[in-house]
XYZ file of C-alpha atoms in Angstrom:
769
model
C 66.186 12.727 5.941
C 67.554 14.170 3.087
C 71.093 13.047 1.818
C 74.094 14.952 2.643
C 75.278 17.264 -0.202
C 78.915 18.226 -0.472
C 80.292 21.348 -2.322
C 82.849 20.779 -5.354
C 84.654 23.767 -7.127
C 86.037 23.216 -10.583
C 88.562 25.111 -12.512
C 87.339 24.600 -16.249
C 89.641 25.523 -19.184
C 88.473 25.899 -22.773
C 85.489 28.283 -22.139
C 85.104 30.945 -24.422
C 81.430 32.044 -24.884
C 78.017 31.534 -23.973
C 77.582 28.286 -25.646
C 80.806 26.694 -23.772
C 78.860 27.787 -20.507
C 75.857 25.855 -21.780
C 77.663 23.028 -22.939
C 79.531 22.965 -19.442
C 76.457 22.890 -17.351
C 74.482 20.424 -19.345
C 77.437 18.060 -19.106
C 77.544 18.563 -15.314
C 73.913 18.191 -14.924
C 73.651 14.861 -16.746
C 76.349 13.303 -14.404
C 75.037 11.144 -11.170
C 74.684 12.427 -8.190
C 74.953 16.256 -9.473
C 71.987 18.412 -7.784
C 73.353 21.837 -8.837
C 75.883 23.617 -11.279
C 76.770 27.009 -11.356
C 79.369 27.772 -14.372
C 80.975 31.337 -14.477
C 82.316 32.224 -17.704
C 84.431 34.928 -16.124
C 86.347 33.286 -13.334
C 86.139 29.680 -15.475
C 85.008 28.106 -12.547
C 82.203 25.664 -11.902
C 80.334 25.249 -8.326
C 78.678 21.691 -8.129
C 76.136 20.601 -5.321
C 77.062 16.701 -5.265
C 74.919 13.907 -3.219
C 77.386 12.248 -1.072
C 78.020 8.620 -2.026
C 76.425 8.985 -5.385
C 78.583 11.255 -7.182
C 82.155 10.745 -8.634
C 84.294 13.727 -9.097
C 86.542 11.774 -11.462
C 83.534 10.662 -13.647
C 82.617 14.340 -13.738
C 86.002 15.594 -14.627
C 86.067 12.659 -17.437
C 82.880 13.830 -18.743
C 84.006 17.405 -19.108
C 87.375 16.375 -20.801
C 85.495 14.251 -23.417
C 83.576 17.164 -24.393
C 86.630 19.526 -24.864
C 86.672 21.137 -21.403
C 89.631 19.563 -19.184
C 89.129 20.733 -15.640
C 90.659 20.188 -12.280
C 89.143 20.285 -8.636
C 89.667 22.955 -6.607
C 90.812 22.480 -2.911
C 88.388 24.367 -0.674
C 90.762 23.820 2.294
C 93.412 25.721 0.522
C 95.261 28.357 2.499
C 93.249 31.797 2.115
C 93.519 33.517 -1.007
C 95.593 30.684 -2.463
C 93.518 30.228 -5.814
C 92.522 34.033 -5.871
C 96.317 35.019 -5.557
C 97.422 32.092 -7.776
C 94.579 33.167 -10.650
C 95.423 36.986 -10.257
C 97.653 36.612 -13.580
C 96.131 33.535 -15.559
C 98.765 32.660 -17.885
C 100.038 36.179 -18.453
C 103.028 35.134 -20.223
C 101.025 33.188 -22.948
C 98.740 35.928 -23.179
C 101.397 38.416 -23.752
C 102.833 36.175 -26.340
C 99.821 35.634 -28.175
C 99.469 39.591 -28.319
C 102.735 39.774 -29.778
C 102.138 37.087 -32.425
C 98.794 38.840 -33.049
C 100.468 42.260 -33.796
C 103.064 40.749 -35.942
C 100.520 39.009 -37.904
C 98.436 41.879 -38.538
C 101.440 44.121 -39.235
C 102.588 41.819 -42.112
C 99.321 41.332 -43.462
C 98.759 45.117 -43.775
C 102.392 45.554 -45.386
C 101.447 42.878 -47.689
C 97.853 44.700 -48.596
C 99.783 47.883 -49.138
C 102.723 46.252 -51.521
C 99.939 44.607 -53.525
C 98.001 47.957 -53.854
C 101.513 49.567 -55.058
C 101.848 51.872 -52.178
C 105.165 50.473 -50.769
C 107.986 48.814 -52.502
C 108.022 45.309 -51.101
C 108.244 42.793 -53.780
C 108.471 39.659 -51.567
C 105.762 40.601 -49.379
C 103.244 41.624 -52.003
C 103.453 38.145 -53.790
C 100.686 35.334 -53.367
C 103.078 32.916 -52.332
C 104.211 34.966 -49.511
C 100.489 35.451 -48.289
C 99.953 31.460 -48.630
C 103.096 30.929 -46.632
C 102.161 33.329 -43.943
C 98.711 31.967 -43.616
C 99.697 28.294 -43.304
C 102.227 29.661 -40.644
C 99.652 31.101 -38.658
C 97.108 28.559 -39.128
C 99.629 25.838 -37.903
C 100.922 27.906 -35.264
C 98.690 30.459 -32.896
C 95.602 29.442 -34.694
C 96.082 25.604 -34.229
C 94.737 25.524 -30.340
C 91.554 27.401 -31.791
C 91.286 25.076 -34.854
C 91.740 21.708 -32.294
C 89.609 23.262 -29.833
C 86.741 24.124 -32.007
C 86.911 20.636 -33.697
C 86.893 19.042 -30.038
C 83.821 20.843 -29.074
C 81.862 20.328 -32.349
C 82.639 16.778 -32.328
C 81.075 16.463 -28.682
C 77.778 18.068 -30.032
C 78.486 21.762 -28.405
C 79.989 23.985 -31.025
C 81.882 27.121 -29.307
C 83.201 30.424 -30.553
C 86.389 28.462 -31.483
C 84.180 26.274 -33.796
C 83.008 29.455 -35.600
C 86.223 31.183 -35.944
C 87.828 28.004 -36.926
C 85.391 27.137 -39.601
C 85.619 30.509 -40.988
C 89.665 30.465 -40.979
C 89.770 27.181 -42.565
C 87.162 27.915 -45.031
C 88.960 31.139 -46.188
C 92.623 29.090 -46.298
C 91.110 26.035 -48.283
C 89.215 28.129 -50.724
C 92.386 30.253 -51.354
C 94.366 27.189 -51.416
C 92.114 25.729 -54.202
C 92.341 29.065 -56.137
C 96.124 29.178 -55.952
C 96.325 25.394 -57.119
C 93.739 25.434 -59.477
C 93.419 28.797 -61.271
C 90.664 27.821 -63.591
C 88.188 27.603 -60.852
C 87.937 31.279 -60.658
C 87.527 31.552 -57.017
C 89.186 34.530 -55.280
C 92.715 33.845 -53.238
C 92.244 35.968 -50.022
C 94.874 34.206 -47.993
C 95.332 37.462 -45.890
C 91.605 36.879 -44.512
C 92.543 34.353 -42.290
C 95.673 36.057 -41.126
C 94.110 39.050 -40.171
C 91.228 37.009 -38.746
C 93.441 35.442 -36.406
C 95.040 38.594 -35.423
C 91.970 40.443 -34.584
C 90.685 37.287 -32.543
C 93.874 37.257 -30.828
C 94.018 40.800 -29.828
C 90.622 40.837 -28.924
C 90.802 38.006 -26.536
C 94.410 39.515 -25.127
C 92.182 42.837 -24.465
C 89.057 40.658 -23.183
C 91.174 38.561 -20.900
C 92.751 41.695 -19.426
C 89.419 43.640 -18.804
C 88.208 40.221 -17.332
C 90.836 40.183 -14.764
C 89.958 43.502 -13.575
C 86.476 42.336 -12.797
C 88.061 40.038 -10.136
C 90.656 42.282 -8.675
C 88.615 42.985 -5.532
C 88.673 39.451 -4.673
C 92.360 39.183 -5.074
C 92.756 42.451 -2.845
C 90.484 40.836 -0.031
C 92.857 37.945 -0.311
C 95.947 39.847 0.115
C 94.567 41.403 3.261
C 96.052 38.313 4.939
C 99.697 38.538 5.660
C 102.101 35.367 4.795
C 103.869 35.439 8.059
C 103.052 35.872 11.912
C 105.139 36.205 15.049
C 104.503 33.115 17.116
C 104.920 33.592 20.670
C 106.395 30.445 22.242
C 105.796 29.178 25.929
C 109.669 30.627 26.941
C 108.552 34.260 25.482
C 110.645 33.806 22.537
C 109.178 35.188 19.529
C 109.633 33.164 15.825
C 108.577 34.219 12.572
C 106.423 31.567 10.874
C 104.285 30.945 7.947
C 100.725 31.870 8.569
C 99.646 28.161 7.224
C 101.449 26.672 9.992
C 99.690 28.203 13.170
C 97.035 26.260 15.055
C 94.345 27.061 17.296
C 95.441 27.865 20.732
C 98.739 29.318 19.922
C 99.647 32.759 20.546
C 100.808 35.368 18.027
C 102.137 38.782 18.566
C 100.946 41.627 16.571
C 102.711 44.936 16.396
C 101.347 48.294 15.501
C 100.703 48.240 11.925
C 100.423 44.431 11.415
C 97.765 42.784 9.363
C 95.945 40.050 11.872
C 96.936 36.726 10.238
C 94.064 34.513 11.670
C 91.037 34.871 13.761
C 91.552 35.193 17.388
C 90.987 36.604 20.850
C 93.024 39.429 22.392
C 94.863 38.110 25.542
C 96.885 41.031 26.440
C 97.130 44.859 25.409
C 94.651 47.520 24.159
C 94.474 49.003 20.380
C 92.588 50.410 18.110
C 91.793 48.183 14.978
C 90.910 49.139 11.607
C 88.011 46.479 10.415
C 87.056 48.596 7.230
C 88.297 46.304 4.630
C 86.037 43.733 5.892
C 83.173 45.372 7.479
C 83.373 49.255 5.726
C 83.021 50.695 9.283
C 85.108 54.013 9.094
C 85.702 53.790 12.615
C 88.214 51.766 14.284
C 87.595 49.372 16.941
C 88.925 49.737 20.241
C 90.282 46.065 20.916
C 91.130 44.987 24.776
C 91.530 41.515 26.341
C 88.218 39.315 25.369
C 87.898 41.211 22.028
C 87.243 38.912 18.916
C 89.301 39.769 15.980
C 89.152 38.769 12.257
C 91.706 38.002 9.846
C 92.550 40.867 7.490
C 92.071 43.586 10.049
C 94.858 46.222 10.628
C 96.467 46.704 14.232
C 96.717 50.539 14.324
C 98.191 51.914 17.862
C 99.867 49.412 20.042
C 101.258 45.773 20.480
C 98.502 42.967 21.068
C 98.840 39.347 21.990
C 96.254 37.060 20.278
C 95.163 33.366 21.069
C 94.644 31.892 17.631
C 91.047 30.547 17.364
C 90.343 29.734 13.474
C 92.981 29.597 11.071
C 93.355 28.780 7.053
C 89.594 27.981 5.411
C 87.790 28.557 8.549
C 88.706 32.599 9.277
C 86.165 34.997 8.422
C 88.379 36.459 5.654
C 88.494 33.011 3.907
C 84.823 32.379 4.294
C 83.852 35.949 2.919
C 86.141 35.150 0.019
C 84.683 31.892 -0.469
C 81.049 32.972 -0.259
C 81.944 35.924 -2.735
C 83.318 33.421 -5.250
C 80.241 31.085 -4.864
C 78.062 34.285 -5.283
C 79.919 35.158 -8.494
C 79.116 31.689 -9.816
C 75.219 31.893 -8.898
C 73.400 33.041 -12.028
C 70.920 35.673 -11.999
C 67.313 34.751 -13.262
C 67.793 37.214 -16.202
C 70.796 35.392 -17.654
C 68.725 32.271 -18.523
C 67.453 33.781 -21.559
C 70.874 34.431 -22.766
C 72.530 31.022 -22.097
C 69.534 29.501 -23.634
C 70.116 31.596 -26.673
C 73.966 31.231 -26.382
C 73.534 27.420 -26.027
C 72.061 27.132 -29.361
C 73.559 29.967 -31.317
C 76.348 28.288 -32.966
C 73.748 26.102 -34.571
C 71.901 29.192 -36.207
C 74.972 31.076 -37.349
C 76.188 27.872 -39.095
C 72.830 27.677 -40.720
C 72.894 31.114 -41.590
C 76.484 30.922 -43.004
C 75.296 27.998 -45.460
C 72.156 29.802 -46.136
C 74.254 32.867 -47.163
C 76.488 30.523 -49.405
C 73.661 29.239 -51.126
C 71.667 32.482 -51.579
C 74.986 34.477 -53.295
C 75.901 31.486 -55.181
C 72.830 30.497 -56.802
C 70.667 33.672 -56.877
C 72.329 36.693 -55.437
C 75.314 37.322 -57.863
C 72.715 36.457 -60.815
C 70.308 38.832 -59.790
C 72.613 41.963 -58.885
C 75.506 41.447 -61.237
C 76.656 44.932 -60.632
C 77.719 43.392 -57.057
C 80.439 41.215 -58.964
C 81.186 43.783 -61.381
C 82.060 46.830 -58.859
C 84.304 44.224 -56.736
C 86.397 42.824 -59.434
C 89.809 43.985 -59.496
C 90.465 46.248 -62.272
C 86.973 46.582 -63.393
C 86.020 50.266 -63.913
C 82.855 51.720 -62.009
C 80.316 53.751 -63.391
C 78.875 56.735 -61.198
C 76.134 54.705 -59.674
C 78.358 51.930 -58.906
C 80.727 54.125 -57.420
C 78.234 55.893 -55.299
C 76.607 52.711 -54.193
C 79.942 50.720 -53.286
C 81.976 53.462 -51.184
C 81.359 51.648 -48.116
C 82.839 48.225 -49.638
C 85.028 46.419 -47.090
C 88.684 45.424 -46.737
C 89.188 42.481 -49.032
C 86.123 42.806 -51.334
C 87.500 41.260 -54.222
C 85.236 38.647 -55.595
C 84.931 38.328 -59.046
C 82.806 35.011 -59.235
C 79.719 34.302 -57.637
C 81.054 31.277 -55.661
C 83.962 33.702 -54.399
C 81.450 36.462 -53.173
C 79.497 33.516 -51.374
C 82.331 32.216 -49.645
C 83.555 35.813 -48.352
C 79.908 36.836 -47.127
C 79.607 33.005 -45.300
C 82.979 33.482 -43.811
C 82.331 37.027 -42.597
C 78.934 35.122 -41.115
C 80.996 32.854 -39.229
C 83.458 35.290 -38.098
C 81.289 38.276 -37.030
C 78.573 36.159 -34.777
C 79.496 36.517 -30.979
C 78.229 34.295 -28.501
C 80.903 35.761 -26.592
C 79.202 38.909 -25.367
C 75.978 36.979 -24.877
C 78.012 35.050 -22.547
C 79.831 37.775 -20.651
C 76.850 39.817 -20.533
C 75.731 38.921 -17.059
C 78.548 37.210 -15.204
C 80.983 40.122 -15.976
C 78.330 42.669 -14.083
C 77.687 40.188 -11.349
C 81.530 39.580 -10.863
C 82.219 43.541 -10.550
C 79.323 44.116 -8.475
C 79.836 41.262 -5.892
C 83.471 41.890 -5.727
C 82.826 45.742 -4.980
C 80.379 44.925 -2.459
C 82.509 42.757 -0.670
C 85.051 45.362 -0.343
C 82.514 47.672 1.379
C 81.289 44.766 3.769
C 78.287 43.880 1.687
C 77.925 39.930 0.755
C 75.498 38.971 -1.874
C 75.080 35.541 -1.967
C 74.463 35.587 -6.040
C 73.287 37.194 -8.955
C 69.846 35.963 -8.134
C 70.036 37.734 -4.965
C 71.295 40.939 -6.661
C 68.387 40.534 -9.059
C 65.916 40.203 -6.313
C 67.338 43.240 -4.343
C 67.169 45.403 -7.433
C 63.475 44.562 -7.526
C 62.338 45.132 -3.891
C 59.014 46.975 -3.209
C 58.761 46.577 0.819
C 61.545 46.147 3.576
C 60.622 44.922 7.008
C 62.565 45.569 9.834
C 62.979 43.788 13.223
C 63.538 46.467 16.038
C 66.045 45.019 18.382
C 69.514 44.975 17.093
C 68.394 46.331 13.767
C 66.841 49.535 14.239
C 68.283 49.916 17.740
C 71.895 49.385 19.144
C 71.015 45.773 20.449
C 72.547 46.590 23.733
C 70.004 47.972 25.858
C 70.155 48.949 29.563
C 68.043 48.570 32.789
C 66.404 51.735 33.366
C 64.129 50.925 36.148
C 63.302 47.731 38.653
C 59.798 47.139 40.269
C 60.015 44.936 43.048
C 60.276 44.543 47.022
C 64.162 43.361 46.594
C 65.524 44.689 43.415
C 68.989 42.973 43.776
C 67.411 39.762 44.538
C 65.133 40.271 41.275
C 68.256 40.914 39.144
C 70.410 38.132 40.562
C 67.494 35.425 39.541
C 66.776 37.253 36.427
C 70.500 37.445 35.387
C 71.523 34.037 36.546
C 68.859 32.245 34.187
C 69.910 34.631 31.397
C 73.624 34.000 31.746
C 73.270 31.223 28.934
C 71.521 33.476 26.558
C 72.674 35.710 23.835
C 69.573 37.743 23.618
C 70.149 41.650 23.947
C 68.090 41.819 26.798
C 69.869 38.926 28.823
C 73.033 41.178 28.168
C 71.246 44.167 29.730
C 70.435 42.010 32.877
C 73.831 40.648 33.137
C 75.458 44.028 33.142
C 73.292 45.564 35.475
C 73.949 42.724 37.839
C 77.797 43.139 37.057
C 77.518 46.580 37.952
C 75.688 45.950 41.230
C 78.335 43.354 41.994
C 75.686 40.515 42.208
C 76.827 36.870 42.504
C 75.188 34.496 39.795
C 73.602 31.555 40.830
C 74.134 27.934 39.540
C 71.149 26.672 37.111
C 70.332 23.711 35.673
C 67.617 22.262 33.228
C 67.317 25.698 31.497
C 64.999 25.956 28.378
C 64.242 28.628 26.031
C 60.726 29.144 24.928
C 60.750 30.624 21.355
C 59.587 34.339 21.635
C 58.466 34.151 25.271
C 61.503 33.578 27.648
C 63.515 31.267 29.777
C 62.827 28.850 32.348
C 64.747 26.820 34.987
C 65.983 25.870 38.241
C 68.298 28.169 40.332
C 70.136 27.356 43.450
C 68.201 28.592 46.463
C 64.877 29.055 44.576
C 61.904 27.400 45.861
C 60.139 26.839 42.672
C 60.978 27.110 39.137
C 62.116 30.339 37.808
C 60.798 32.021 34.680
C 61.932 35.274 33.048
C 60.336 36.555 30.230
C 57.033 38.259 28.708
C 54.585 39.169 31.407
C 51.649 37.382 29.130
C 53.682 34.090 29.105
C 53.985 34.304 32.965
C 50.221 35.123 33.359
C 49.349 31.895 31.322
C 51.506 29.802 33.796
C 49.086 31.097 36.587
C 51.321 33.988 37.769
C 49.024 36.503 39.486
C 49.703 40.441 38.776
C 48.890 42.663 41.708
C 47.313 46.147 40.751
C 50.523 48.048 41.992
C 52.539 46.141 39.235
C 49.748 46.975 36.659
C 50.208 50.790 37.508
C 53.668 50.536 36.996
C 53.737 48.502 33.858
C 51.040 50.826 32.195
C 53.789 53.710 32.979
C 56.955 51.863 31.589
C 58.053 52.963 28.402
C 60.785 50.518 27.300
C 60.769 46.735 27.194
C 59.532 45.003 30.394
C 61.064 41.766 31.512
C 58.913 39.858 34.324
C 60.717 37.629 36.961
C 58.570 34.834 38.844
C 59.269 31.723 40.978
C 56.650 29.358 40.711
C 53.527 31.304 40.448
C 54.769 34.194 42.433
C 55.767 37.535 40.738
C 58.940 38.663 41.989
C 59.182 41.946 40.037
C 59.288 43.568 36.848
C 62.355 45.242 34.635
C 62.299 48.071 32.215
C 65.009 47.884 29.599
C 65.334 50.408 27.071
C 67.423 50.442 23.839
C 68.917 53.347 21.998
C 68.180 53.913 18.463
C 71.049 53.794 15.995
C 72.376 57.131 15.019
C 72.260 56.232 11.379
C 68.740 54.903 10.962
C 66.671 58.113 10.381
C 68.777 59.279 7.241
C 68.993 55.427 6.232
C 65.021 55.145 6.181
C 64.605 58.257 4.791
C 66.760 57.517 1.823
C 64.883 54.075 1.659
C 61.607 56.117 1.015
C 62.993 58.424 -1.248
C 63.681 55.287 -3.417
C 60.012 54.241 -3.270
C 60.174 51.362 -0.840
C 57.603 50.816 1.634
C 58.942 50.354 5.167
C 57.480 48.199 8.312
C 58.539 47.229 11.580
C 57.867 43.787 13.012
C 58.927 43.489 16.698
C 58.128 41.045 19.642
C 58.563 43.916 21.996
C 55.546 45.730 23.884
C 53.286 48.030 22.172
C 54.374 51.219 23.717
C 58.100 50.644 22.794
C 57.202 49.788 19.544
C 54.979 52.888 18.856
C 57.373 55.093 20.335
C 60.216 53.994 17.990
C 57.780 54.180 15.160
C 56.813 58.021 16.217
C 60.530 58.818 16.324
C 61.497 57.182 12.809
C 58.171 58.332 11.072
C 56.124 55.020 10.660
C 52.383 55.123 10.732
C 50.238 52.807 12.783
C 49.556 50.199 10.374
C 53.191 49.532 9.565
C 53.995 48.398 12.850
C 53.605 45.190 14.421
C 54.306 44.414 18.241
C 54.277 41.386 20.573
C 54.771 39.337 17.685
C 55.711 35.565 17.939
C 58.162 34.003 15.320
C 54.924 32.226 13.624
C 53.026 35.679 13.824
C 56.118 37.347 11.725
C 56.067 34.481 9.298
C 52.505 34.758 8.461
C 52.463 38.855 8.120
C 55.338 38.256 5.706
C 53.634 35.902 3.676
C 50.339 37.970 3.284
C 53.014 40.839 2.172
C 54.673 38.709 -0.311
C 51.210 38.034 -2.030
C 51.234 41.405 -3.307
C 54.972 42.833 -3.128
C 58.476 41.749 -3.232
C 59.746 42.058 0.442
C 62.872 42.147 2.328
C 63.410 41.195 5.781
C 66.323 42.925 7.707
C 67.153 41.342 11.079
C 70.194 40.424 13.185
C 70.520 37.098 11.375
C 70.000 35.046 14.488
C 66.926 35.192 16.183
C 65.109 36.330 12.814
C 66.504 33.382 10.947
C 62.787 31.995 10.307
C 61.732 35.367 8.971
C 64.734 36.062 6.907
C 64.450 32.738 5.163
C 60.707 33.301 4.373
C 61.256 36.675 2.898
C 61.932 37.058 -0.740
C 65.476 38.413 0.335
C 66.746 38.070 3.814
C 69.119 40.805 4.756
C 71.381 40.331 7.969
C 73.117 43.202 9.617
C 75.976 43.299 11.895
C 76.493 39.256 11.701
C 80.294 39.081 10.859
C 80.797 35.918 12.716
C 77.589 34.541 11.073
C 78.193 35.056 7.433
C 77.950 31.495 6.816
C 74.435 30.918 7.539
C 72.001 30.332 4.940
C 69.031 32.494 5.947
C 70.271 35.323 4.749
C 70.947 36.255 1.128
C 72.321 39.467 1.574
C 74.714 40.316 4.828
C 75.742 43.618 5.734
C 78.998 43.291 7.856
C 79.715 45.787 10.386
C 77.398 47.679 12.584
C 75.811 50.309 10.087
C 72.277 50.606 8.875
C 73.275 53.330 6.249
C 74.875 50.462 4.120
C 71.509 49.077 3.545
C 70.294 52.066 1.044
C 73.831 51.755 -0.364
C 73.596 48.052 -1.249
C 70.149 48.137 -2.719
C 71.464 51.281 -4.776
C 74.518 49.248 -6.097
C 71.738 46.254 -6.659
C 69.582 48.408 -9.338
C 72.371 49.684 -10.996
C 73.814 46.255 -11.466
C 70.478 45.189 -12.950
C 70.959 48.171 -15.434
C 73.950 47.118 -16.464
C 73.264 43.587 -16.790
C 70.109 44.915 -18.939
C 72.430 47.167 -21.113
C 74.966 44.169 -21.698
C 72.055 42.036 -22.964
C 70.689 44.833 -25.184
C 74.012 45.227 -26.712
C 74.623 41.756 -27.051
C 71.437 40.621 -28.614
C 71.578 43.972 -30.766
C 74.980 43.635 -32.035
C 74.100 40.150 -33.367
C 70.639 41.132 -34.692
C 72.220 44.184 -36.526
C 75.549 43.001 -37.549
C 74.655 39.288 -39.026
C 72.299 40.580 -41.778
C 75.081 43.017 -42.686
C 77.485 40.244 -42.693
C 75.257 38.297 -44.946
C 74.969 40.970 -47.236
C 72.065 42.425 -46.654
C 72.849 45.818 -47.532
C 74.879 44.972 -50.267
C 72.791 45.233 -53.246
C 71.321 48.491 -52.200
C 74.125 50.493 -50.100
C 77.336 48.331 -51.386
C 78.098 47.646 -47.637
C 80.317 44.587 -47.810
C 81.567 42.957 -44.396
C 84.959 41.691 -44.730
C 86.266 38.567 -42.521
C 88.933 40.642 -40.770
C 86.520 43.406 -40.180
C 83.757 41.157 -39.048
C 86.761 39.733 -36.621
C 87.321 43.151 -35.165
C 83.720 43.764 -34.941
C 83.436 40.621 -32.924
C 86.211 41.237 -30.376
C 85.043 44.683 -30.025
C 81.412 43.579 -28.965
C 82.969 41.381 -25.957
C 85.210 44.200 -24.839
C 82.489 46.685 -24.775
C 80.430 44.375 -22.632
C 83.183 43.748 -20.170
C 84.101 47.713 -20.055
C 80.433 48.339 -19.470
C 80.414 46.065 -16.616
C 83.552 47.721 -15.126
C 81.943 51.152 -15.342
C 79.967 49.802 -12.070
C 83.183 51.225 -10.122
C 82.571 54.836 -11.182
C 81.013 56.580 -8.540
């Protein structure tokens, strides 16, 4: 017996880039009892699967804190949306303050440049002591958290973006300080570089944080569907306004027209139309009446309802949806693996490149291309050739010594490198996609599911409840006493949730037949039910005719003739080895099935139907929906479905679409299990994609979103890798001798910020139609 596994969610601080994510993930997986760790840079959270009894959450938190990533455990039983709503504006006042500081720093630095160049008459601002003081204040004030954070993670063996930026700023500051105190060294003074660098970094992080917040807005909007208060109906008929968190199962609440439903419950009194589109994407309202189950977050449209509370807080359907989406956003897509591995080692590579750049230009480059120093030295006249080659020189290109140029270029390398874009490339897109899908009632279980859905080649459908409405009706009865036949069948099926059982019970109720007491009822998977009924002389069996024949039931020629003419599903009823009769049950095809299948075929997907129903019923449905004989399977037992799926999977990536209850083994066996219409079953693990509501035309839309999502991920990864491959050599001075292109540290900081913002904005473009 496998040990019990518990899920723990941590909110992690200090993550800035893909290297941070890799460091956090490695730290978590090194802890005893941690089976799986999914870390999300966008939501700054980590989902852990812990072995009960072997793991210590406090030990995990301490290990993260020691590596410079303080964290705290999130309560999964918190009121619905408490976390999502609480994080909707994550530290916005500090963010705005950071933005203001960044803009002030940039303004003062630019004014200093203009005054130094003689374009403004500001003697004080243009002096070297002013620049030195401004740089000192900048590093000790807004730059201090970056410096301290970078040192902390570097000491723990996992340098991050803060380490690179901090090293760049401190190197520029120390070099300038040495040049100021000891002018004989001949180094350039560029105190303005760390100031502008810090300003651009802070500005970029503010814009990135704001764009990142927008990626999670769909989840916050879901959380806001639950109201804060409810109208509690007391036993004496009085109504009291109470907090939703104070409600308990079994209590009753009153819902007025226009009220959001605060909890999951069952209608006791009243009739009204209820808008469930926020949860399921269904455009048509649900007609609620006594006995109807309603989910929290739905909207009462017409009249007053009295609702009995069945589930509250974290147990409601809305809370489970939010938790499922949060977990899905943390689960990585396989395509993210390469980026994570690269980002984890990226900082070491950049530091090595910066050191190599420094040594190259100090010991060799400046001596081999002396015109570079001559062109960049302040006050040095330029030849025509020099002017032609140096017109792209960057801001701050005033190095007059080899070591000064080497310092400037190595600092630019440290700053321009951007593991942030690598770390954000995949999770931002996954976050936007899962949030967007959740608002439409499509629940992907993670980035891995989205990637699988994008690459599907074959889709297999169950018939009953998937291609059909799942509400079949009795259309014909064969037997000497139809009422007695239906009474036996309905009595045995009253404990079953199978769609055919529903048809038998509905027909018995319509004929006002009293149900008999039953005992020792047993379900035979894929065959039917058997048990003892009051008044029956022997064991009663209801199910497939072949199953009854295996138990010795004889079939009369008249029954065979009737059976050959039957069009729908046929249920046989026997007492002992005597056939009592046959019942024909027909289902109706969903009205949206034909266009949905047409769209799937137009996307190049192969389609099949696997059903346990009779051959005639399956073939008739196949003809109506354009299936050929080889794509149809009938009278299939669950193990036969699994066998056929395994055969298909050897050549193609296959999805199985079912109702999420009876088809759980097949859903689990396929590359992607897709459950439709299982709003109350969203927590089951058999389906990777759950389409809430009752519309099959959501399937091609969801698969289309998956393909668009994977395309955006590839675009982001291409940009993130391409940016670093192009800009790092430029920052190292590769184009300096031939084209005079010099990338200054402030410009490098701006490019670094823009690369992260570009990745996030490209992810947000998924929201566009």
